[in-house]
């Protein structure tokens, strides 16, 4: 199957996160027809090509977000206009899946470079952080490095922001508004307002690829009645962290800087970074002909622990989660050529030590 045909089939198969059974069947069927020994766990599909002491994970995700408003075509249909395919997931990340699958097909037909076992894993629920790559890792066995397929315009991403969500609660003392002038009451909304100003003033060291991390207050709620001094006000802080920022330490420091009680709501999306000297990074730079970049978006890389990784793939991250998502034929074909160069290049880097 040619790249455009496979991408068309994948985009025309709806796979909103949590409902990937049909696309997993499709992917598994193609891989089996090419001679791969395919494994399944839930809606996750994986198989290995080649053998060697080094094991490289080649991963992208099968699921999509739900379609948003504003589509001018049917989002679950694959619509070609000239050399551009429109459809939900075309860019994020079925172009990556297509290019990775056809790279695996080529390796199965031509033989993989010696010294490396390529573990292809096309996984579920990346968009919702559910039963996808994270739970699958222990089944895949030990790994030495990973390629995470996301739309990066084929620029090798070696740093990715994490996500720290804090729930902050300002506590006060309630009473009738008419008596507030007499003292003894404590307006929790005013306390929260002071803390929200303090959050906006927080500064963290800049990262060379990602720049500064800035905390953002994203939700505020407080007060029970218009004639009652509020004794509680809650607000959420979203901080997209950079490599080197320890979530527990950052949360502790913010707690010391605020009057409000600071609770960690979510800290599992950790920031990631891979050293420029790693063989996979060197191979990715050569294969792409572009310098390394940072990525503000999270991905399944967040669940890979300390495993060195590069996030890279065809498409543009700015198209993701938008109406009229698309991928061009040229981008898809460039992605396939890139992954083939990268996998061969990594084997070469490994063999040279």
Short mmCIF file of C-alpha atoms in Angstrom, two decimals:
data_model
loop_
_atom_site.label_atom_id
_atom_site.label_comp_id
_atom_site.label_asym_id
_atom_site.label_seq_id
_atom_site.Cartn_x
_atom_site.Cartn_y
_atom_site.Cartn_z
CA UNK A 1 0.00 0.00 0.00
CA UNK A 2 1.33 3.44 -0.89
CA UNK A 3 1.66 6.17 1.78
CA UNK A 4 -1.35 8.18 0.63
CA UNK A 5 -3.55 5.08 0.53
CA UNK A 6 -2.60 3.97 4.02
CA UNK A 7 -3.06 7.45 5.49
CA UNK A 8 -6.48 7.65 3.83
CA UNK A 9 -7.52 4.35 5.40
CA UNK A 10 -6.31 5.38 8.86
CA UNK A 11 -7.99 8.80 8.80
CA UNK A 12 -11.23 7.25 7.53
CA UNK A 13 -11.25 4.96 10.57
CA UNK A 14 -12.57 6.96 13.56
CA UNK A 15 -10.41 6.53 16.66
CA UNK A 16 -11.42 9.05 19.31
CA UNK A 17 -9.40 8.36 22.45
CA UNK A 18 -10.74 5.28 24.21
CA UNK A 19 -12.41 3.92 21.07
CA UNK A 20 -9.43 2.66 19.03
CA UNK A 21 -10.47 -0.99 18.48
CA UNK A 22 -11.15 -0.61 14.74
CA UNK A 23 -7.96 1.25 13.93
CA UNK A 24 -5.92 -1.15 16.08
CA UNK A 25 -7.40 -4.04 14.07
CA UNK A 26 -6.51 -2.25 10.83
CA UNK A 27 -2.92 -1.56 11.87
CA UNK A 28 -2.42 -5.08 13.21
CA UNK A 29 -3.82 -6.59 10.02
CA UNK A 30 -1.42 -4.65 7.81
CA UNK A 31 1.59 -5.50 9.94
CA UNK A 32 0.68 -9.20 10.01
CA UNK A 33 0.25 -9.23 6.22
CA UNK A 34 3.83 -7.93 5.92
CA UNK A 35 5.18 -10.75 8.04
CA UNK A 36 5.38 -9.11 11.47
CA UNK A 37 4.58 -11.06 14.62
CA UNK A 38 2.01 -8.71 16.11
CA UNK A 39 1.08 -8.41 19.78
CA UNK A 40 -1.98 -6.74 21.29
CA UNK A 41 -2.77 -5.34 24.70
CA UNK A 42 -6.12 -3.61 24.70
CA UNK A 43 -6.03 -1.22 21.76
CA UNK A 44 -2.23 -1.12 21.71
CA UNK A 45 -0.39 -2.82 18.84
CA UNK A 46 3.31 -3.65 18.82
CA UNK A 47 5.85 -5.80 17.00
CA UNK A 48 9.62 -6.00 16.58
CA UNK A 49 11.81 -5.86 13.49
CA UNK A 50 15.47 -6.88 13.48
CA UNK A 51 17.62 -8.00 16.37
CA UNK A 52 20.55 -6.76 18.38
CA UNK A 53 21.73 -5.72 21.81
CA UNK A 54 20.17 -2.26 21.43
CA UNK A 55 16.39 -1.88 21.49
CA UNK A 56 14.86 1.27 20.01
CA UNK A 57 11.20 2.08 20.64
CA UNK A 58 9.41 3.58 17.63
CA UNK A 59 6.10 4.91 18.91
CA UNK A 60 3.16 7.04 17.91
CA UNK A 61 -0.49 7.12 18.91
CA UNK A 62 -3.62 5.87 17.17
CA UNK A 63 -6.18 7.99 18.98
CA UNK A 64 -7.52 11.47 18.29
CA UNK A 65 -9.33 14.14 20.26
CA UNK A 66 -13.05 14.60 19.67
CA UNK A 67 -13.82 16.80 16.66
CA UNK A 68 -14.26 20.48 17.51
CA UNK A 69 -16.67 22.92 15.87
CA UNK A 70 -15.84 24.65 12.60
CA UNK A 71 -15.08 21.75 10.26
CA UNK A 72 -15.98 22.40 6.62
CA UNK A 73 -15.61 18.69 5.77
CA UNK A 74 -16.78 15.65 7.72
CA UNK A 75 -13.98 15.18 10.29
CA UNK A 76 -14.19 11.38 10.22
CA UNK A 77 -13.88 11.26 6.43
CA UNK A 78 -10.58 11.40 4.57
CA UNK A 79 -11.00 14.13 1.97
CA UNK A 80 -8.25 14.82 -0.55
CA UNK A 81 -8.11 18.27 -2.12
CA UNK A 82 -5.29 18.40 -4.62
CA UNK A 83 -2.33 16.99 -2.66
CA UNK A 84 -3.71 17.68 0.83
CA UNK A 85 -5.66 15.24 3.00
CA UNK A 86 -8.21 16.72 5.42
CA UNK A 87 -9.56 14.69 8.31
CA UNK A 88 -9.41 14.27 12.08
CA UNK A 89 -6.01 12.88 13.05
CA UNK A 90 -4.37 13.41 9.66
CA UNK A 91 -1.78 15.64 11.31
CA UNK A 92 -1.95 14.40 14.92
CA UNK A 93 -0.71 11.79 14.56
CA UNK A 94 -1.82 9.42 11.79
CA UNK A 95 0.76 10.85 9.42
CA UNK A 96 3.42 9.69 11.90
CA UNK A 97 1.71 6.30 12.27
CA UNK A 98 1.58 5.86 8.49
CA UNK A 99 5.23 6.77 8.01
CA UNK A 100 6.33 4.50 10.87
CA UNK A 101 4.29 1.55 9.63
CA UNK A 102 5.67 1.81 6.11
CA UNK A 103 9.18 2.16 7.51
CA UNK A 104 8.60 -1.12 9.35
CA UNK A 105 7.32 -2.69 6.12
CA UNK A 106 10.50 -1.65 4.31
CA UNK A 107 12.68 -3.09 7.08
CA UNK A 108 10.73 -6.36 7.00
CA UNK A 109 11.18 -6.60 3.24
CA UNK A 110 14.75 -5.38 2.94
CA UNK A 111 16.18 -6.51 6.26
CA UNK A 112 16.89 -4.30 9.26
CA UNK A 113 20.38 -2.98 10.03
CA UNK A 114 22.30 -5.25 12.38
CA UNK A 115 22.78 -4.40 16.02
CA UNK A 116 19.36 -2.90 16.74
CA UNK A 117 15.94 -4.35 17.50
CA UNK A 118 13.27 -1.85 16.45
CA UNK A 119 10.19 -2.11 18.68
CA UNK A 120 7.25 -0.53 16.86
CA UNK A 121 4.42 0.38 19.23
CA UNK A 122 1.26 2.10 17.96
CA UNK A 123 -0.65 2.93 21.08
CA UNK A 124 -3.98 4.15 22.43
CA UNK A 125 -5.28 6.93 24.67
CA UNK A 126 -2.38 9.36 24.29
CA UNK A 127 -4.83 12.26 24.18
CA UNK A 128 -6.37 11.27 27.51
CA UNK A 129 -3.33 9.84 29.31
CA UNK A 130 -5.05 6.50 29.80
CA UNK A 131 -4.33 2.86 28.93
CA UNK A 132 -1.69 3.49 26.30
CA UNK A 133 2.08 3.55 26.22
CA UNK A 134 2.60 4.00 29.97
CA UNK A 135 0.96 0.73 31.08
CA UNK A 136 2.46 -1.08 28.06
CA UNK A 137 6.10 -0.31 28.85
CA UNK A 138 6.67 -3.17 31.27
CA UNK A 139 5.41 -5.58 28.61
CA UNK A 140 7.79 -4.24 25.97
CA UNK A 141 10.86 -5.06 28.04
CA UNK A 142 14.10 -3.09 28.43
CA UNK A 143 14.64 -0.25 25.96
CA UNK A 144 17.68 1.89 25.17
CA UNK A 145 16.06 4.89 23.45
CA UNK A 146 12.79 6.01 21.88
CA UNK A 147 11.37 7.91 18.94
CA UNK A 148 8.01 9.51 19.76
CA UNK A 149 6.03 10.35 16.64
CA UNK A 150 4.32 13.73 16.87
CA UNK A 151 3.98 16.50 14.27
CA UNK A 152 7.14 18.62 14.58
CA UNK A 153 7.73 19.55 10.92
CA UNK A 154 10.48 16.87 11.09
CA UNK A 155 12.48 19.03 13.49
CA UNK A 156 14.05 16.81 16.16
CA UNK A 157 12.59 17.81 19.51
CA UNK A 158 14.92 17.00 22.39
CA UNK A 159 13.16 18.90 25.19
CA UNK A 160 9.50 18.79 26.18
CA UNK A 161 7.58 20.72 28.79
CA UNK A 162 5.90 18.96 31.66
CA UNK A 163 2.65 19.98 33.36
CA UNK A 164 2.21 20.76 37.05
CA UNK A 165 -1.34 21.55 38.17
CA UNK A 166 -1.85 23.07 41.61
CA UNK A 167 -5.13 23.55 43.48
CA UNK A 168 -4.86 26.57 45.75
CA UNK A 169 -7.37 27.27 48.53
CA UNK A 170 -7.61 30.62 50.27
CA UNK A 171 -9.30 30.34 53.68
CA UNK A 172 -11.06 33.25 55.40
CA UNK A 173 -13.76 33.96 57.97
CA UNK A 174 -17.33 34.42 56.85
CA UNK A 175 -19.99 36.83 58.04
CA UNK A 176 -22.67 39.28 56.92
CA UNK A 177 -21.36 41.92 54.52
CA UNK A 178 -23.13 44.60 56.56
CA UNK A 179 -20.80 43.89 59.49
CA UNK A 180 -17.55 43.66 57.52
CA UNK A 181 -16.56 47.24 58.49
CA UNK A 182 -16.51 46.24 62.13
CA UNK A 183 -13.60 43.87 61.56
CA UNK A 184 -13.12 40.26 62.57
CA UNK A 185 -14.00 38.92 59.12
CA UNK A 186 -11.51 37.70 56.53
CA UNK A 187 -12.41 37.84 52.84
CA UNK A 188 -10.97 34.72 51.16
CA UNK A 189 -11.45 36.18 47.67
CA UNK A 190 -9.22 39.14 48.54
CA UNK A 191 -6.60 36.73 49.89
CA UNK A 192 -6.82 34.68 46.68
CA UNK A 193 -6.53 37.85 44.62
CA UNK A 194 -3.26 38.73 46.32
CA UNK A 195 -1.98 35.24 45.67
CA UNK A 196 -3.06 35.33 42.03
CA UNK A 197 -1.00 38.49 41.63
CA UNK A 198 1.90 36.72 43.31
CA UNK A 199 1.58 33.76 40.93
CA UNK A 200 1.77 36.07 37.92
CA UNK A 201 5.04 37.49 39.25
CA UNK A 202 6.74 34.10 39.71
CA UNK A 203 9.86 33.57 37.58
CA UNK A 204 11.85 30.42 36.86
CA UNK A 205 15.20 29.89 35.09
CA UNK A 206 14.94 29.89 31.30
CA UNK A 207 15.64 26.68 29.36
CA UNK A 208 17.85 26.98 26.25
CA UNK A 209 15.28 25.33 23.95
CA UNK A 210 12.00 26.07 25.74
CA UNK A 211 12.54 29.49 27.27
CA UNK A 212 10.81 30.55 30.49
CA UNK A 213 8.16 28.71 32.43
CA UNK A 214 5.26 30.96 33.46
CA UNK A 215 2.55 29.90 35.87
CA UNK A 216 -1.01 30.66 34.75
CA UNK A 217 -4.14 30.85 36.88
CA UNK A 218 -6.80 29.08 34.82
CA UNK A 219 -9.87 28.74 37.10
CA UNK A 220 -11.21 30.68 40.08
CA UNK A 221 -14.27 29.97 42.24
CA UNK A 222 -15.39 31.39 45.57
CA UNK A 223 -18.22 32.89 47.53
CA UNK A 224 -21.63 31.50 48.48
CA UNK A 225 -23.87 34.58 48.40
CA UNK A 226 -23.70 38.22 47.34
CA UNK A 227 -24.33 39.42 50.90
CA UNK A 228 -21.83 37.14 52.64
CA UNK A 229 -18.11 37.65 53.13
CA UNK A 230 -16.57 34.53 51.52
CA UNK A 231 -14.60 32.17 53.75
CA UNK A 232 -13.17 30.11 50.87
CA UNK A 233 -11.84 30.79 47.40
CA UNK A 234 -10.23 28.17 45.20
CA UNK A 235 -8.05 28.69 42.12
CA UNK A 236 -6.01 26.43 39.86
CA UNK A 237 -2.46 27.10 38.68
CA UNK A 238 -1.15 25.50 35.48
CA UNK A 239 2.65 25.55 35.17
CA UNK A 240 4.26 24.05 32.07
CA UNK A 241 7.61 23.02 33.48
CA UNK A 242 10.98 22.60 31.78
CA UNK A 243 13.71 19.96 32.23
CA UNK A 244 15.52 20.54 35.50
CA UNK A 245 12.40 21.68 37.36
CA UNK A 246 11.46 19.22 40.09
CA UNK A 247 7.69 19.19 40.48
CA UNK A 248 7.68 18.47 44.21
CA UNK A 249 10.24 21.19 44.93
CA UNK A 250 8.45 23.75 42.73
CA UNK A 251 5.12 23.02 44.43
CA UNK A 252 6.77 23.41 47.84
CA UNK A 253 8.35 26.73 46.87
CA UNK A 254 5.08 28.10 45.51
CA UNK A 255 3.36 27.03 48.72
CA UNK A 256 5.83 29.07 50.74
CA UNK A 257 5.23 32.13 48.54
CA UNK A 258 1.42 32.19 48.88
CA UNK A 259 -1.03 32.79 51.71
CA UNK A 260 -3.33 30.13 50.29
CA UNK A 261 -3.06 26.42 50.92
CA UNK A 262 -1.30 24.82 47.90
CA UNK A 263 -2.16 21.24 46.93
CA UNK A 264 -0.75 19.23 44.01
CA UNK A 265 -3.62 18.34 41.70
CA UNK A 266 -1.53 16.61 39.01
CA UNK A 267 2.22 16.17 38.61
CA UNK A 268 2.59 13.05 36.44
CA UNK A 269 3.45 14.83 33.17
CA UNK A 270 7.12 15.39 33.85
CA UNK A 271 9.37 17.60 31.71
CA UNK A 272 11.79 15.70 29.48
CA UNK A 273 15.14 16.35 27.86
CA UNK A 274 17.74 14.34 25.95
CA UNK A 275 21.41 15.28 25.76
CA UNK A 276 22.61 16.50 22.36
CA UNK A 277 25.47 13.98 22.42
CA UNK A 278 23.18 10.93 22.52
CA UNK A 279 23.45 8.68 19.42
CA UNK A 280 19.73 9.02 18.68
CA UNK A 281 19.93 12.82 18.75
CA UNK A 282 22.99 12.81 16.50
CA UNK A 283 21.20 10.51 14.05
CA UNK A 284 18.04 12.64 14.12
CA UNK A 285 19.96 15.85 13.38
CA UNK A 286 21.70 14.23 10.41
CA UNK A 287 18.49 12.63 9.12
CA UNK A 288 16.53 15.88 9.33
CA UNK A 289 19.22 18.37 8.42
CA UNK A 290 17.75 20.65 11.10
CA UNK A 291 18.81 21.76 14.54
CA UNK A 292 17.13 20.45 17.68
CA UNK A 293 14.10 22.28 19.08
CA UNK A 294 11.94 22.26 22.20
CA UNK A 295 8.24 21.43 22.39
CA UNK A 296 5.64 23.12 24.59
CA UNK A 297 3.13 20.29 24.20
CA UNK A 298 3.10 17.09 26.22
CA UNK A 299 3.14 13.61 24.68
CA UNK A 300 3.68 9.98 25.64
CA UNK A 301 7.34 10.88 26.15
CA UNK A 302 6.19 12.00 29.61
CA UNK A 303 5.74 8.33 30.59
CA UNK A 304 9.15 7.06 29.42
CA UNK A 305 11.02 7.77 32.64
CA UNK A 306 14.70 8.47 32.05
CA UNK A 307 14.72 6.82 28.62
CA UNK A 308 16.53 9.05 26.07
CA UNK A 309 14.05 10.10 23.41
CA UNK A 310 13.49 12.34 20.42
CA UNK A 311 10.00 13.59 19.54
CA UNK A 312 9.75 14.06 15.78
CA UNK A 313 7.41 13.50 12.87
CA UNK A 314 5.68 14.93 9.80
CA UNK A 315 3.06 17.66 10.13
CA UNK A 316 2.79 20.89 12.07
CA UNK A 317 1.92 20.99 15.77
CA UNK A 318 -0.07 24.20 15.27
CA UNK A 319 -2.68 22.27 13.23
CA UNK A 320 -3.39 19.80 16.01
CA UNK A 321 -6.79 19.85 17.75
CA UNK A 322 -8.13 22.36 15.22
CA UNK A 323 -10.91 22.22 12.63
CA UNK A 324 -9.90 21.22 9.09
CA UNK A 325 -6.78 19.40 10.29
CA UNK A 326 -4.67 18.30 7.34
CA UNK A 327 -1.43 16.76 6.09
CA UNK A 328 0.07 17.16 2.65
CA UNK A 329 1.28 14.33 0.45
CA UNK A 330 4.75 15.89 0.38
CA UNK A 331 4.89 16.02 4.20
CA UNK A 332 3.87 12.38 4.45
CA UNK A 333 6.44 11.19 1.93
CA UNK A 334 9.14 13.31 3.58
CA UNK A 335 8.22 11.74 6.92
CA UNK A 336 8.60 8.22 5.55
CA UNK A 337 12.00 9.05 4.03
CA UNK A 338 13.07 10.71 7.29
CA UNK A 339 12.17 7.77 9.54
CA UNK A 340 14.04 5.38 7.25
CA UNK A 341 17.14 7.59 7.39
CA UNK A 342 16.81 7.96 11.15
CA UNK A 343 16.54 4.24 11.88
CA UNK A 344 19.49 3.41 9.64
CA UNK A 345 21.42 6.36 11.06
CA UNK A 346 20.83 5.26 14.64
CA UNK A 347 22.16 1.79 13.82
CA UNK A 348 25.23 3.44 12.35
CA UNK A 349 25.77 5.61 15.42
CA UNK A 350 25.41 2.60 17.71
CA UNK A 351 27.89 0.52 15.69
CA UNK A 352 30.48 3.31 15.95
CA UNK A 353 30.03 3.46 19.69
#
